[in-house]
mmCIF file of C-alpha atoms in Angstrom:
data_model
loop_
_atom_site.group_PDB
_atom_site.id
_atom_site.type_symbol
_atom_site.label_atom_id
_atom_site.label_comp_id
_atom_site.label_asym_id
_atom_site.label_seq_id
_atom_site.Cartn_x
_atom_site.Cartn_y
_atom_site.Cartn_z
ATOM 1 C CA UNK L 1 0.000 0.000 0.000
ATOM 2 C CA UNK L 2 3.019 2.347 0.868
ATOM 3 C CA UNK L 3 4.435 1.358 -2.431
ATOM 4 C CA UNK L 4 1.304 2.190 -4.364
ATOM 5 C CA UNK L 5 0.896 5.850 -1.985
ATOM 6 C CA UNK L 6 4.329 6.592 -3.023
ATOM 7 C CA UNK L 7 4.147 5.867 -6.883
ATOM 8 C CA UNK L 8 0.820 8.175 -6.746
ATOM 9 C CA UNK L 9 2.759 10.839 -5.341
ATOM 10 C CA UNK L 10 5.749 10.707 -7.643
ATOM 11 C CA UNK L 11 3.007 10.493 -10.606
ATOM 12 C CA UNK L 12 1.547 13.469 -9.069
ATOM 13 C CA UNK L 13 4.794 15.663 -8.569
ATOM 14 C CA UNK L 14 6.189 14.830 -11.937
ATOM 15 C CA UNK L 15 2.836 15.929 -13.732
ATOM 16 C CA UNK L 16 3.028 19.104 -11.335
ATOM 17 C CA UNK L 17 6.759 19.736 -12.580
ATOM 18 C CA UNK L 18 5.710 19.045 -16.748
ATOM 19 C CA UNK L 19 2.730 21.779 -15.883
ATOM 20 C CA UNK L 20 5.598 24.395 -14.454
ATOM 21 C CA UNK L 21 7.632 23.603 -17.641
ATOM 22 C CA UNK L 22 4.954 24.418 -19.973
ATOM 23 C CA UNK L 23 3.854 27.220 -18.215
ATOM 24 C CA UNK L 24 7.380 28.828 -18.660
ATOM 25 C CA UNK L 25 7.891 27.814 -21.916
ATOM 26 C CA UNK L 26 4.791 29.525 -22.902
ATOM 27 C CA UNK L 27 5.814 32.764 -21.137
ATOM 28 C CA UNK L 28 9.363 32.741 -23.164
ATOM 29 C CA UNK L 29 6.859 32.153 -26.292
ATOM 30 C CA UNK L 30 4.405 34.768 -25.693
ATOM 31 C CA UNK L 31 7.400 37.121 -24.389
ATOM 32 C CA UNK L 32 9.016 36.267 -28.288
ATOM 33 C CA UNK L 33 5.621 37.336 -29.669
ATOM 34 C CA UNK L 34 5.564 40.773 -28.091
ATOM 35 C CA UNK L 35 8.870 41.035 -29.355
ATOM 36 C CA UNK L 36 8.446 40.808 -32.870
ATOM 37 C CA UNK L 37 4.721 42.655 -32.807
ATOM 38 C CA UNK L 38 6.621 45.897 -31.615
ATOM 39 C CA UNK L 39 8.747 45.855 -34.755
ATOM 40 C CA UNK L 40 5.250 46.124 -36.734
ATOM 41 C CA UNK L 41 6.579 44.309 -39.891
ATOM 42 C CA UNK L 42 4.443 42.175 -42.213
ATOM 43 C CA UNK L 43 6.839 39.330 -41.364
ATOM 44 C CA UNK L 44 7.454 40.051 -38.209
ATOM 45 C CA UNK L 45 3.815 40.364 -37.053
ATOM 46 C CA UNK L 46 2.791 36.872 -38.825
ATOM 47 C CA UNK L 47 5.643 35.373 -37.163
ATOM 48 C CA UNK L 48 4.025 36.738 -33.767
ATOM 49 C CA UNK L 49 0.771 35.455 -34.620
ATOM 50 C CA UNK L 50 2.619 31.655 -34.747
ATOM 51 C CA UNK L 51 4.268 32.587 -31.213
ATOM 52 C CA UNK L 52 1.340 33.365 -29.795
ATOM 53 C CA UNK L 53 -0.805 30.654 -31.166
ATOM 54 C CA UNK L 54 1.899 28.281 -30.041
ATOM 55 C CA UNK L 55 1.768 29.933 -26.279
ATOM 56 C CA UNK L 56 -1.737 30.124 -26.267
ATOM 57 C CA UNK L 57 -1.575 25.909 -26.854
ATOM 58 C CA UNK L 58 0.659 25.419 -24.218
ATOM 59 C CA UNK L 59 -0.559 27.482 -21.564
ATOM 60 C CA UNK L 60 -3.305 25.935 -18.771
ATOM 61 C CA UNK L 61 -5.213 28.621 -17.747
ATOM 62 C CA UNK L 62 -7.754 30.743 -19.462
ATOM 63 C CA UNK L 63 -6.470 34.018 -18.131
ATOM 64 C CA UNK L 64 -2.976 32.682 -20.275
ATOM 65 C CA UNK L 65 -5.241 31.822 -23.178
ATOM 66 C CA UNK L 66 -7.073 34.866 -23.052
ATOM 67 C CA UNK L 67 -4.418 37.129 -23.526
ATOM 68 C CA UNK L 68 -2.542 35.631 -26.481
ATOM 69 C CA UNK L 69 -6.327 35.304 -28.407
ATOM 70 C CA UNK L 70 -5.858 39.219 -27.167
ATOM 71 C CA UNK L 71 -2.628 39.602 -29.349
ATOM 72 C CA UNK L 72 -3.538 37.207 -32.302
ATOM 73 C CA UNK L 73 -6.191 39.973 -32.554
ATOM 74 C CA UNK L 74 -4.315 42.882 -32.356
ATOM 75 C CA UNK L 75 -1.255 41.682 -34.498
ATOM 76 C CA UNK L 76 -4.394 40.843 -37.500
ATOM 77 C CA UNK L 77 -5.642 44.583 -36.824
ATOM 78 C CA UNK L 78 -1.950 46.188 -37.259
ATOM 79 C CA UNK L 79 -1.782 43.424 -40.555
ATOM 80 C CA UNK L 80 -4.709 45.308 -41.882
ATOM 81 C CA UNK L 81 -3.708 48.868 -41.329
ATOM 82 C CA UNK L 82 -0.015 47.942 -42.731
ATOM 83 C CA UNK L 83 -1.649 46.524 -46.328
ATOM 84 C CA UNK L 84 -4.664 49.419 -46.206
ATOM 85 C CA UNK L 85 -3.761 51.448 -48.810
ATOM 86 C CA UNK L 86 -1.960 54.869 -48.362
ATOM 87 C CA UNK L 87 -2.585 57.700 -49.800
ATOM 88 C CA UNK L 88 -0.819 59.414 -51.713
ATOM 89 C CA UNK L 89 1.267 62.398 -49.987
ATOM 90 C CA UNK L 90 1.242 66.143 -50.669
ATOM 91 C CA UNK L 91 3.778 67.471 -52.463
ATOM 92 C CA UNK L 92 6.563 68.304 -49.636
ATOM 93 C CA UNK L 93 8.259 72.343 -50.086
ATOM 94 C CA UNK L 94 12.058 72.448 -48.823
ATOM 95 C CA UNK L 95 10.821 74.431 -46.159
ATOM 96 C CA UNK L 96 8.288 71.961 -45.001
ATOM 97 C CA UNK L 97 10.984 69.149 -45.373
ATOM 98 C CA UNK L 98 13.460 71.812 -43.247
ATOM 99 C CA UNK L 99 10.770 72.489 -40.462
ATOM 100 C CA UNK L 100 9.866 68.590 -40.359
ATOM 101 C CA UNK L 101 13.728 67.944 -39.300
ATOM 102 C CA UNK L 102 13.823 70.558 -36.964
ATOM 103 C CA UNK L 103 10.824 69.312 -35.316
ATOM 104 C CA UNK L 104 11.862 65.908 -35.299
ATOM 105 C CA UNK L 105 15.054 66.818 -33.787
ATOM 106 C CA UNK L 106 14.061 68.658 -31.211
ATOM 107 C CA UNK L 107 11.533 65.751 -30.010
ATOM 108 C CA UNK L 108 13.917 63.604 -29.959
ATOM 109 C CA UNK L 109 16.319 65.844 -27.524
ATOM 110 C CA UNK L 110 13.073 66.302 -25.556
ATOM 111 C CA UNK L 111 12.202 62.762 -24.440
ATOM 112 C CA UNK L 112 15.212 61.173 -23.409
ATOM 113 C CA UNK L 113 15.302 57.401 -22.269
ATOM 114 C CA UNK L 114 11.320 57.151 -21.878
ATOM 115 C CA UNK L 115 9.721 54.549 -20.400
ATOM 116 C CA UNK L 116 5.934 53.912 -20.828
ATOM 117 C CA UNK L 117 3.744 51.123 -19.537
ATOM 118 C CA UNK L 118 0.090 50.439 -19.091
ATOM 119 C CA UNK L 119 -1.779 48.856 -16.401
ATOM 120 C CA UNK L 120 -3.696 46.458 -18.445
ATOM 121 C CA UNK L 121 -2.288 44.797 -22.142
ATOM 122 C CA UNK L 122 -6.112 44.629 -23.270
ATOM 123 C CA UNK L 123 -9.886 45.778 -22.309
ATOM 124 C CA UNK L 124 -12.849 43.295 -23.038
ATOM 125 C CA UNK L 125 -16.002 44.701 -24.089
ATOM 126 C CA UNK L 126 -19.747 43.305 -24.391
ATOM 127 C CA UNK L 127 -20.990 43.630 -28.118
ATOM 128 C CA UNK L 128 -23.279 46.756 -26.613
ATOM 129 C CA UNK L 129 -21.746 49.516 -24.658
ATOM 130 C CA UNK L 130 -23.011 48.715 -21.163
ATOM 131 C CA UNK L 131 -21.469 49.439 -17.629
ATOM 132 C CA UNK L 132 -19.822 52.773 -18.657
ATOM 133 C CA UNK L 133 -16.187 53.172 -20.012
ATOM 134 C CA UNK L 134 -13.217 51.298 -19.011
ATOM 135 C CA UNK L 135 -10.121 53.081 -17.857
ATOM 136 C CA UNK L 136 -6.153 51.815 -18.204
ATOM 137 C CA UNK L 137 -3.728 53.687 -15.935
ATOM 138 C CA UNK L 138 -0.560 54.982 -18.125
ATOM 139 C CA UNK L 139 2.899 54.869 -15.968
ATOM 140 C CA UNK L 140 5.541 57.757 -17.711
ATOM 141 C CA UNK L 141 8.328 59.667 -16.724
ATOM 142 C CA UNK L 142 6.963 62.097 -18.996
ATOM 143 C CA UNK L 143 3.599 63.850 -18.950
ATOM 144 C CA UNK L 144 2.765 64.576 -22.664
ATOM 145 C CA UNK L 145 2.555 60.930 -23.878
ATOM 146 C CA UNK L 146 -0.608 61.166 -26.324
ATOM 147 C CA UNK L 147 -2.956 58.713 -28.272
ATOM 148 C CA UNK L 148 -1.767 58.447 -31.614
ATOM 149 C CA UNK L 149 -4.154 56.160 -33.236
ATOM 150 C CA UNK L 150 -7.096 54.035 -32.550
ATOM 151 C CA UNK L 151 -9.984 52.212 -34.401
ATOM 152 C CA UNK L 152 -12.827 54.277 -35.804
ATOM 153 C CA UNK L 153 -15.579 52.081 -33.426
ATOM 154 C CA UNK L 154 -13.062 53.345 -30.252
ATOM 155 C CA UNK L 155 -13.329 56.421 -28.427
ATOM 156 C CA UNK L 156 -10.433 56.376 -26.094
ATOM 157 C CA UNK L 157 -9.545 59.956 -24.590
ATOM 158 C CA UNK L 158 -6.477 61.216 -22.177
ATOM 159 C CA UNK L 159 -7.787 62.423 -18.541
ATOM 160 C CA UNK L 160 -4.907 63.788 -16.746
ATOM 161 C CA UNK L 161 -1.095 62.367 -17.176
ATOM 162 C CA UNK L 162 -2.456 59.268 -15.632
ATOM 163 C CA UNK L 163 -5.176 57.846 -17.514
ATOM 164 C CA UNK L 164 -7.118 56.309 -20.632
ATOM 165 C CA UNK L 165 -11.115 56.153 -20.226
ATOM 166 C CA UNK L 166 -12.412 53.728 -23.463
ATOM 167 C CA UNK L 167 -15.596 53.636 -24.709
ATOM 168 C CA UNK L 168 -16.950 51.362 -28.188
ATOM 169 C CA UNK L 169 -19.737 51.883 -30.677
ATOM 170 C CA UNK L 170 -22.006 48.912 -30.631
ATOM 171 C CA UNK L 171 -20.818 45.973 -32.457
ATOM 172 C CA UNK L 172 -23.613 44.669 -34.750
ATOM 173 C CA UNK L 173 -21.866 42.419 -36.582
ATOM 174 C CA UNK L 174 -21.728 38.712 -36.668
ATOM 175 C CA UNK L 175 -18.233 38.774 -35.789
ATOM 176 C CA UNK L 176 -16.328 39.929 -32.805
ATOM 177 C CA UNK L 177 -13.381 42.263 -33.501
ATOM 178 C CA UNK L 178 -10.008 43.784 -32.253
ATOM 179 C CA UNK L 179 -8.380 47.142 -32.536
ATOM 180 C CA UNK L 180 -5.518 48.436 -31.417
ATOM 181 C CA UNK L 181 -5.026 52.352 -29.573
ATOM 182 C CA UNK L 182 -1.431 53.146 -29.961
ATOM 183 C CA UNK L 183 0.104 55.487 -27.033
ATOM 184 C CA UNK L 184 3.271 57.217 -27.887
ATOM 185 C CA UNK L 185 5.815 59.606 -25.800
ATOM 186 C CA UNK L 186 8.606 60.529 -27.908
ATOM 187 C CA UNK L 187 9.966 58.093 -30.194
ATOM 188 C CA UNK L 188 7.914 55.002 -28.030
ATOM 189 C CA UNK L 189 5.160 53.648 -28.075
ATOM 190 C CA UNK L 190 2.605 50.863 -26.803
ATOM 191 C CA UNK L 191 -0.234 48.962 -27.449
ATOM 192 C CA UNK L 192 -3.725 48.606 -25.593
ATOM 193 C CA UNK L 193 -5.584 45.648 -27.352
ATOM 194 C CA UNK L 194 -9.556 46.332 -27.374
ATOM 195 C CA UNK L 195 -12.005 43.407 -28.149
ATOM 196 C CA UNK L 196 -14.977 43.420 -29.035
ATOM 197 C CA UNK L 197 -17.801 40.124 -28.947
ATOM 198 C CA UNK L 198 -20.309 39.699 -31.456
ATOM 199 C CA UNK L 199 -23.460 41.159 -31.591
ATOM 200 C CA UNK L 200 -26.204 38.916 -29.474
ATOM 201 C CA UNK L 201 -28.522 37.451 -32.598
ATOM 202 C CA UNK L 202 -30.994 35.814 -29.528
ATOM 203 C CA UNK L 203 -31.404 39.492 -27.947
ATOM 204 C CA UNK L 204 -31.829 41.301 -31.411
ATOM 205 C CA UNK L 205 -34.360 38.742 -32.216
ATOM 206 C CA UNK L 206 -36.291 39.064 -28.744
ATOM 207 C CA UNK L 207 -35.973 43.003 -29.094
ATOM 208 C CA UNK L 208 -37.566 42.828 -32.499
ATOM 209 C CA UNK L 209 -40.372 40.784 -31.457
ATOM 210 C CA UNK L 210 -41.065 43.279 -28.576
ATOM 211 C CA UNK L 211 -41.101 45.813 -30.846
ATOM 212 C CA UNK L 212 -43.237 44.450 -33.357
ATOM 213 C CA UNK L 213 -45.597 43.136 -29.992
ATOM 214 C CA UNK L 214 -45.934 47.007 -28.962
ATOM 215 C CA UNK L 215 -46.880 48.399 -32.715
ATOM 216 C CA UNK L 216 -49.524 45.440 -33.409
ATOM 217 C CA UNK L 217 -50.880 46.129 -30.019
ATOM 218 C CA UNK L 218 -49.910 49.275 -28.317
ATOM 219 C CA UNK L 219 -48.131 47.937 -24.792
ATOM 220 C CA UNK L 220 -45.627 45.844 -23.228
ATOM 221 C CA UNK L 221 -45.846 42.160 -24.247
ATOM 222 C CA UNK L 222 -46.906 39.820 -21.326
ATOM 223 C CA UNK L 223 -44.324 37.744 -19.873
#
């Protein structure tokens, strides 16, 4: 019986060491991910979405999951905005091209060895706009870090030198969907991920048959 007692727990410690191993591996995968999204390359971004993938396979918990479906997501939004079409620029004066350098120079002298962080790598959202915005606290050792781009459906605004407040448009699509809000201080930047879940088909249905229930007969349907 000993025999049989120990041999469980050896079973037992060996599958909790194999779940540690995993679980590291998958943050030195989904660490190599983040890596490559920041260089924002067609290749380098696809190559993320295969880290990721790969973490999100080896990684036991939903919360670990969770967050790599968050990247796959965002790394597919930057894809899109890379091959989007550009178009095509204004013709550029010397003096524009002179006062471009000058400013870019002089932001560069500005923000010296910034560091940026946020407290949360994504923000989940209901297919409706429900419970208010969500706010993301923004850590710099500078105070005029800005929002330099975000999805048309996002409305994500600056309050203070502190903090990000996000709302979204409704989604009423069949689909769910990611976006990405860029925050940049000087010549850095970082990502906030924003999903998105499909629209509820059961509540638009049981919405439209309340509505139809108060025009036929003037008042609230019975329950």
């Amino acid at each position: 019986m000993k025999k049989i007692i120990r041999l469980c727990l050896c079973l037992a410690m060996l599958f909790v060491a194999i779940g540690a191993h995993a679980q590291t591996a998958a943050d030195g995968i989904y660490s190599k991910g983040m890596a490559l999204k920041r260089q924002r390359t067609k290749t380098s971004l696809t190559q993320a979405i295969a880290n990721f993938r790969k973490a999100k396979g080896l990684y036991a918990t939903e919360a670990g999951k969770d967050k790599c479906d968050a990247q796959i997501g965002a790394c597919n939004y930057l894809l899109k905005r890379i091959n989007k079409p550009k178009p095509k620029p204004k013709p550029i004066t010397k003096n524009d091209a002179q006062k471009t350098v000058v400013e870019e120079v002089a932001q560069v002298d500005k923000h010296k060895n910034v560091e940026i962080s946020l407290s949360e790598d994504y923000l989940d959202f209901k297919s409706r706009m429900e419970g208010g915005a969500q706010s993301v606290t923004v850590t710099c050792n500078y105070d005029d870090w800005y929002i330099e781009d975000q999805p048309k459906w996002v409305k994500a605004s600056k309050a203070g030198n502190d903090k990000i407040y996000v709302e979204v448009e409704d989604n009423l699509g069949k689909e769910k969907r990611s976006g990405v809000v860029s925050i940049k201080c000087g010549d850095v930047d970082v990502d906030l991920v924003i999903n998105q879940k499909k629209a509820d088909i059961t509540r638009k249905v049981k919405e439209g048959a309340v509505k139809v229930w108060k025009s036929l007969f003037g008042g609230k349907k019975d329950k």
